[in-house]
Amino acid sequence: MKERVPTYEVITFGCQMNDHDSEVMAGMLESLGYEPAASTDEADVILVNTCCVRETAENKIYGLLGRLAHLKDKKGDLIIGITGCMTQRPEVARKIKNRFPQVDLILGTHNLHRLPELLLQARECRKRVIEVWEQAGEIVENLPIRRASKVKAWVNITYGCNNFCTYCIVPYVRGRERSRRPEDILNEVRQLVQEGYREVTLLGQNVNSYGKDLPQPTSFARLLAKVDQVPGLWRIRFTTSHPRDFIQELIDTIARCPHVCEHIHLPVQAGSNRILKLMNRGYNREYYLDLVERIRRAIPGVAITTDIMVGFPGETEEDFADTMDLVERVRFDGAFTFVYNPRPGTPAARLPEQVPDKVKSERIQKLIERQNEITLAHNQALVGRVEQILVEGESKTNPAMLSGRTRTNRLVIFPGPRDLIGQLVNVTVTGARLTHLEGQLPATV
Ligand code: SF4
């Protein structure tokens, strides 16, 4: 009788960094002989990759652990593991250990590469395994990986962050900035092209400070120019940028490199200089507005998106008005908007004058409403234009349609044959929605 292949599921919360870590976890599990489970109920190993950037994310994860605990009551040999930014916080790892005896494996963000060994310990010895490293060690290269897409790939270039924005927990759970060696990044990109990948996104909490910590320091601009030379690569994207480190050399490099897409995600967070100072962002609104102008001058048609937070401690109506004014002046192509959320251990959580929830929700509604109008207007301005799309696959909302992105990172949904997946095609934009564009292939295709 053929032995049943053990199965796994990785449940991911949070940012692109976590999405990519989950791809590595899936790769390591498959190197141990596991296969993806058809459903959570059927999985033999369930890994939860956590996020702690907001309290809401943490509460969702506690809820999930409660449900998985019930699953384990029915399926005794199920192994439940938890990792990511939440468990990198010692007090949270302890809380999970005490509150969820059904959790067999607890790792942090610094020892992901230890997953196979620790999982085997938990499985073979049937005992709980808890290992969270306080400090990050050397970057471990060439870990097995199961990528979610066959067309585009995440490529880490840095880990951690040194910026210590006062509201942010990332530096405490992801450690200090560590850059991968350029040759390791270029080898990975070349390998990806050989495997048929056509687009890479260079990933880091702050890609703009890439290379400063290397024995032979280099810059993000130099790395980008080298990646642009990789034969067979059609598109390069990168995220996330910190405005303070977005130097002119980088702007000129993006403008010069044909494969670097015309989309820059440039979190501003607030429009008030007083709040930017309290956030320890390291720039003021004048600097940011000038940077946007220099980027738009050098890179015609570039899309600029951002992150904006409302309700930072002490934020007055005047401060918020400065944020709304900056939104009017920049007219972002899109924005992720957040309500300030105190994170334990961050300086901002200890600041006086925490803004009442009612005021926070009034401000976020106003911001979302106005930014949505601007985003839709940008999208509507593209109706009638022909855009080059990298076809990523079936549309998530309508499997009968295909979807892909413009070089400015706009999602386009259009009818077409499946054999176009992975191809670059020209699509005429026929309609515009807030979240995406609608398109048509030329009659001949
Ligand atoms: S740049 Fe600031 S907001 Fe971004 S990860 Fe680093 S500390 Fe957090």
XYZ file of C-alpha atoms and ligand atoms in Angstrom:
453
model
C 0.000 0.000 0.000
C 1.546 3.376 -1.152
C 2.539 5.410 1.920
C 0.554 8.653 2.361
C 2.639 11.750 1.639
C 2.554 14.147 4.595
C 1.089 17.551 3.843
C 1.553 21.122 5.020
C -0.081 24.535 5.034
C 1.602 27.882 5.676
C -0.783 30.643 6.774
C 0.713 34.097 6.242
C -0.087 37.444 7.839
C 1.527 40.815 7.109
C 3.875 42.250 4.511
C 5.722 41.094 1.400
C 8.674 40.159 3.591
C 6.448 37.606 5.325
C 5.026 36.402 1.991
C 8.562 35.666 0.883
C 9.553 34.005 4.185
C 6.494 31.755 3.799
C 7.715 30.747 0.325
C 11.012 29.711 1.944
C 9.174 27.777 4.684
C 7.133 25.952 2.005
C 10.350 25.159 0.139
C 11.988 23.734 3.264
C 8.921 21.624 4.081
C 8.869 20.249 0.539
C 12.580 19.395 0.873
C 11.509 17.245 3.844
C 9.004 15.413 1.611
C 5.857 17.332 2.515
C 3.315 18.379 -0.120
C 0.838 21.288 -0.010
C -2.368 20.223 1.750
C -5.664 20.486 -0.088
C -7.181 22.156 2.993
C -6.234 23.220 6.520
C -8.179 20.282 7.987
C -6.092 17.783 5.980
C -2.670 19.272 6.794
C -0.201 17.353 8.979
C 1.839 20.483 9.634
C 0.350 23.976 9.888
C 2.719 26.942 10.169
C 1.406 30.380 11.056
C 3.686 33.199 9.877
C 2.731 36.145 12.033
C 2.702 39.947 11.881
C 2.685 42.338 14.850
C 2.627 45.690 13.082
C -0.932 46.253 14.379
C -2.942 44.943 17.336
C -5.705 43.845 14.957
C -3.285 41.459 13.240
C -2.292 39.941 16.595
C -5.903 39.442 17.671
C -6.676 37.669 14.400
C -3.733 35.332 15.037
C -4.847 34.493 18.589
C -8.290 33.696 17.137
C -6.724 31.409 14.527
C -4.594 29.595 17.132
C -7.783 28.942 19.099
C -9.409 27.338 16.050
C -6.297 25.301 15.223
C -6.197 24.067 18.820
C -9.686 22.549 18.280
C -8.441 20.957 15.052
C -5.618 19.368 17.012
C -8.069 17.942 19.532
C -9.556 16.008 16.570
C -6.217 15.239 14.822
C -3.705 14.397 17.549
C -0.634 14.059 15.322
C -1.149 17.486 13.768
C 1.896 19.718 14.261
C 1.144 23.428 14.798
C 4.025 25.855 14.437
C 4.155 29.622 14.770
C 6.815 32.031 13.590
C 7.261 35.585 12.302
C 7.380 38.993 13.959
C 4.908 38.261 16.766
C 6.929 35.361 18.222
C 10.135 37.391 17.952
C 8.757 39.422 20.870
C 9.730 37.401 24.023
C 6.616 38.364 26.006
C 4.369 37.215 23.154
C 6.267 33.935 22.652
C 5.761 33.274 26.392
C 2.063 34.158 26.147
C 1.561 31.742 23.231
C 3.537 29.031 25.036
C 1.337 29.327 28.139
C -2.000 29.997 26.462
C -1.801 27.490 23.565
C -0.391 24.120 24.730
C -1.423 22.743 21.313
C 1.340 24.786 19.645
C 4.279 22.409 19.124
C 6.829 24.705 17.496
C 7.735 28.357 18.142
C 10.416 30.096 16.087
C 11.361 33.763 15.560
C 12.365 35.745 12.489
C 16.133 35.186 12.875
C 16.256 31.388 12.755
C 13.876 30.496 9.935
C 16.583 28.296 8.344
C 16.386 26.039 11.431
C 12.794 25.049 10.604
C 13.574 21.562 9.138
C 15.684 20.499 12.136
C 13.300 21.893 14.736
C 10.250 20.413 12.990
C 11.842 16.955 12.955
C 12.610 17.333 16.678
C 8.969 18.219 17.393
C 7.719 15.392 15.151
C 10.132 12.643 16.220
C 10.335 13.444 19.929
C 6.678 14.514 20.207
C 7.758 17.422 22.408
C 7.362 21.192 22.155
C 10.251 22.969 20.536
C 10.724 26.676 21.252
C 13.714 28.475 19.737
C 13.742 32.257 19.286
C 17.105 33.944 18.636
C 17.547 37.339 20.238
C 20.030 38.455 17.598
C 20.096 37.792 13.871
C 23.037 35.697 12.699
C 24.738 35.451 9.305
C 22.440 35.591 6.270
C 21.794 31.994 5.178
C 21.770 31.692 1.375
C 20.313 29.079 -1.005
C 17.466 27.874 1.173
C 14.897 25.790 -0.745
C 11.904 27.872 -1.874
C 8.397 27.237 -3.193
C 7.405 30.454 -4.968
C 3.736 31.428 -5.217
C 4.037 32.738 -8.803
C 5.637 31.286 -11.951
C 5.995 34.723 -13.562
C 7.306 37.120 -10.909
C 9.484 36.598 -7.861
C 10.440 38.292 -4.603
C 14.192 38.694 -4.083
C 15.352 39.794 -0.628
C 18.230 42.286 -0.724
C 18.238 43.429 2.907
C 16.886 42.196 6.239
C 15.974 44.363 9.224
C 15.860 48.134 9.630
C 17.972 50.791 11.380
C 15.547 53.693 11.100
C 13.606 53.345 14.357
C 10.577 55.367 13.316
C 8.979 55.948 16.716
C 5.695 54.145 15.882
C 7.297 51.071 14.317
C 8.000 47.689 15.859
C 9.922 46.282 12.855
C 13.457 47.165 14.053
C 12.715 45.309 17.330
C 11.522 42.120 15.604
C 13.526 42.106 12.373
C 16.851 43.318 13.793
C 19.522 45.582 12.336
C 19.956 46.107 8.612
C 21.908 43.343 6.902
C 22.542 43.399 3.145
C 22.994 40.295 0.999
C 26.161 40.290 -1.113
C 25.530 41.637 -4.644
C 26.837 38.441 -6.259
C 24.355 36.321 -4.251
C 21.485 38.556 -5.375
C 22.640 38.524 -9.030
C 23.045 34.734 -8.967
C 19.504 34.374 -7.653
C 18.137 36.689 -10.361
C 20.039 34.827 -13.117
C 18.718 31.518 -11.763
C 15.169 32.920 -11.763
C 15.448 33.996 -15.404
C 16.652 30.484 -16.284
C 13.556 29.117 -14.534
C 11.382 31.354 -16.730
C 10.734 34.253 -14.335
C 10.383 37.577 -16.134
C 9.928 40.022 -13.234
C 11.664 40.411 -9.875
C 10.808 42.652 -6.926
C 13.850 43.582 -4.832
C 12.671 43.439 -1.245
C 13.697 45.105 2.006
C 12.267 47.240 4.799
C 14.387 50.082 3.389
C 15.994 49.055 0.088
C 17.580 52.500 -0.312
C 20.160 51.824 2.394
C 21.261 48.619 0.678
C 24.964 47.873 0.780
C 26.092 50.358 3.442
C 26.872 47.539 5.892
C 28.799 45.306 3.454
C 32.587 44.770 3.875
C 32.871 46.508 0.479
C 30.108 49.079 0.802
C 27.994 49.708 -2.292
C 24.688 51.404 -3.068
C 21.175 50.397 -4.079
C 21.602 52.374 -7.314
C 24.672 50.309 -8.260
C 22.881 47.052 -7.449
C 19.858 48.119 -9.525
C 22.092 48.923 -12.517
C 23.675 45.454 -12.271
C 20.318 43.647 -11.995
C 19.139 45.649 -15.015
C 21.950 44.005 -17.024
C 20.748 40.444 -16.348
C 19.849 38.998 -19.775
C 16.247 37.787 -20.181
C 14.854 39.848 -17.285
C 12.000 42.059 -18.489
C 10.940 43.935 -15.364
C 12.453 45.050 -12.056
C 10.474 46.461 -9.127
C 11.587 47.309 -5.587
C 9.962 47.986 -2.189
C 10.074 49.622 0.305
C 11.907 52.956 -0.039
C 12.653 55.470 2.697
C 12.454 59.054 1.360
C 15.486 60.214 3.362
C 17.781 57.746 1.537
C 16.281 58.319 -1.934
C 19.326 60.041 -3.458
C 19.630 61.692 -6.911
C 22.001 58.902 -8.085
C 19.121 56.445 -7.541
C 16.620 58.627 -9.403
C 19.011 58.905 -12.384
C 19.671 55.156 -12.337
C 15.933 54.322 -12.387
C 15.464 56.782 -15.278
C 18.386 55.220 -17.200
C 17.643 51.500 -16.643
C 15.129 50.178 -19.221
C 13.913 47.243 -17.134
C 13.252 49.191 -13.914
C 9.507 49.873 -13.839
C 8.106 53.387 -13.450
C 6.539 52.843 -10.058
C 7.956 54.035 -6.749
C 6.387 53.262 -3.388
C 7.510 56.160 -1.198
C 5.894 56.153 2.274
C 5.466 59.729 3.556
C 3.431 58.780 6.655
C 2.359 62.391 7.455
C 2.280 65.902 6.000
C 3.026 67.845 9.183
C 6.667 68.660 9.981
C 5.895 68.535 13.713
C 4.521 64.982 13.399
C 7.295 63.854 11.008
C 9.783 64.964 13.687
C 7.910 63.078 16.433
C 7.890 60.028 14.125
C 11.699 60.319 13.692
C 11.235 60.069 9.914
C 14.342 62.181 9.216
C 12.829 64.492 6.602
C 10.293 67.308 6.421
C 7.436 67.983 3.969
C 9.472 70.446 1.918
C 12.159 67.796 1.360
C 9.503 65.191 0.431
C 7.704 67.515 -2.024
C 11.016 68.423 -3.647
C 11.950 64.722 -3.906
C 8.638 63.898 -5.618
C 9.211 66.758 -8.065
C 12.752 65.546 -8.885
C 11.483 61.986 -9.402
C 8.642 63.133 -11.712
C 11.007 65.359 -13.676
C 13.507 62.530 -14.262
C 11.041 59.665 -14.832
C 8.105 60.703 -17.102
C 4.817 58.962 -16.301
C 6.146 57.493 -13.042
C 3.494 56.315 -10.581
C 4.107 57.293 -6.957
C 2.265 55.500 -4.190
C 2.654 55.956 -0.459
C 1.773 55.004 3.122
C -0.044 57.578 5.284
C -0.874 57.304 8.964
C -3.447 59.352 10.873
C -3.915 59.723 14.604
C -0.242 59.759 15.637
C -0.028 60.897 19.301
C -0.481 64.651 19.565
C -1.797 65.027 15.983
C -3.903 68.218 15.928
C -6.488 69.316 13.354
C -3.758 71.571 11.894
C -1.344 68.622 11.601
C -4.010 66.562 9.867
C -4.793 69.481 7.563
C -1.089 69.492 6.596
C -1.400 65.808 5.666
C -4.503 66.463 3.552
C -2.722 69.435 1.940
C 0.268 67.238 1.022
C -2.131 64.671 -0.489
C -3.583 67.467 -2.656
C -0.144 68.721 -3.732
C 1.361 65.293 -4.594
C -1.822 63.634 -5.963
C -0.500 60.118 -5.272
C -1.411 57.367 -7.724
C -2.436 55.317 -4.704
C -1.984 55.139 -0.950
C -2.117 52.621 1.881
C -3.746 54.426 4.769
C -3.429 53.461 8.416
C -4.743 54.529 11.801
C -1.925 54.931 14.348
C -1.843 51.889 16.617
C 0.365 51.948 19.762
C 2.890 49.078 19.630
C 4.333 47.927 22.972
C 8.002 48.829 23.323
C 7.955 51.625 20.724
C 8.680 55.235 21.835
C 5.417 56.598 20.352
C 3.357 54.240 22.540
C 4.698 56.134 25.569
C 3.886 59.574 24.142
C 1.139 61.671 25.829
C -1.922 62.972 23.935
C -2.981 59.667 22.357
C -5.696 60.637 19.815
C -9.242 59.391 20.627
C -10.505 56.552 18.374
C -13.486 58.654 17.233
C -11.144 61.375 15.922
C -8.883 58.759 14.300
C -11.777 57.198 12.390
C -13.103 60.596 11.260
C -9.664 61.502 9.918
C -9.022 58.159 8.207
C -12.464 58.304 6.507
C -11.726 61.802 5.194
C -8.283 60.762 3.957
C -9.520 57.555 2.268
C -12.398 59.372 0.567
C -10.159 62.077 -0.920
C -7.328 59.727 -1.916
C -9.811 57.350 -3.594
C -11.080 60.250 -5.716
C -7.503 61.049 -6.762
C -6.623 57.399 -7.454
C -9.765 56.917 -9.578
C -9.028 60.122 -11.512
C -5.508 58.842 -12.279
C -6.960 55.518 -13.475
C -9.664 57.221 -15.580
C -6.978 59.318 -17.305
C -5.579 56.067 -18.736
C -8.781 55.032 -20.553
C -8.059 54.773 -24.286
C -4.322 54.314 -23.800
C -2.386 51.190 -24.825
C -0.447 49.771 -21.869
C 2.183 47.024 -21.808
C 1.061 44.260 -19.410
C 3.021 41.340 -17.989
C 0.306 38.672 -17.833
C 0.482 37.091 -14.373
C -2.387 34.619 -14.593
C -6.156 34.263 -14.211
C -7.944 37.175 -12.588
C -8.527 36.444 -8.878
C -11.993 38.013 -9.092
C -13.008 36.463 -12.441
C -11.174 33.253 -13.534
C -12.566 33.666 -17.076
C -10.385 36.756 -17.418
C -6.634 37.290 -17.330
C -4.836 39.770 -15.100
C -1.486 41.482 -15.129
C 0.187 44.776 -14.291
C 1.307 47.841 -16.184
C 4.872 49.096 -15.662
C 3.286 51.644 -13.272
C 2.001 48.678 -11.204
C -1.684 49.076 -12.074
C -3.709 45.874 -12.131
C -5.438 45.257 -15.476
C -8.154 42.653 -16.042
C -8.913 41.641 -19.625
C -10.199 38.701 -21.701
C -7.562 36.574 -23.424
C -6.156 33.076 -24.043
C -4.298 31.384 -21.159
C -1.176 30.885 -23.279
C -0.517 34.601 -22.813
C 0.357 33.992 -19.135
C 3.973 34.989 -18.594
C 3.987 37.105 -21.778
C 4.228 40.862 -22.317
C 1.168 42.066 -24.246
C -0.206 45.458 -25.258
C -3.705 46.056 -23.949
C -6.018 48.985 -24.707
C -7.497 50.373 -21.483
C -11.272 50.409 -21.864
C -12.399 51.128 -18.311
C -11.171 52.351 -14.944
C -12.159 51.317 -11.436
C -10.653 52.320 -8.112
C -8.805 48.996 -7.715
C -8.008 48.128 -11.308
C -8.269 48.890 -15.018
C -10.275 46.968 -17.618
C -8.745 46.244 -20.986
C -8.982 44.686 -24.406
C -6.346 42.957 -26.495
C -5.919 44.303 -30.045
C -8.164 42.358 -32.472
C -5.147 40.560 -34.071
C -3.882 38.817 -30.871
S 11.675 52.536 7.877
Fe 10.568 53.044 9.742
S 8.484 52.318 9.289
Fe 9.832 51.302 7.841
S 10.361 49.348 8.772
Fe 11.970 50.835 9.316
S 11.379 51.660 11.313
Fe 9.567 50.682 10.388
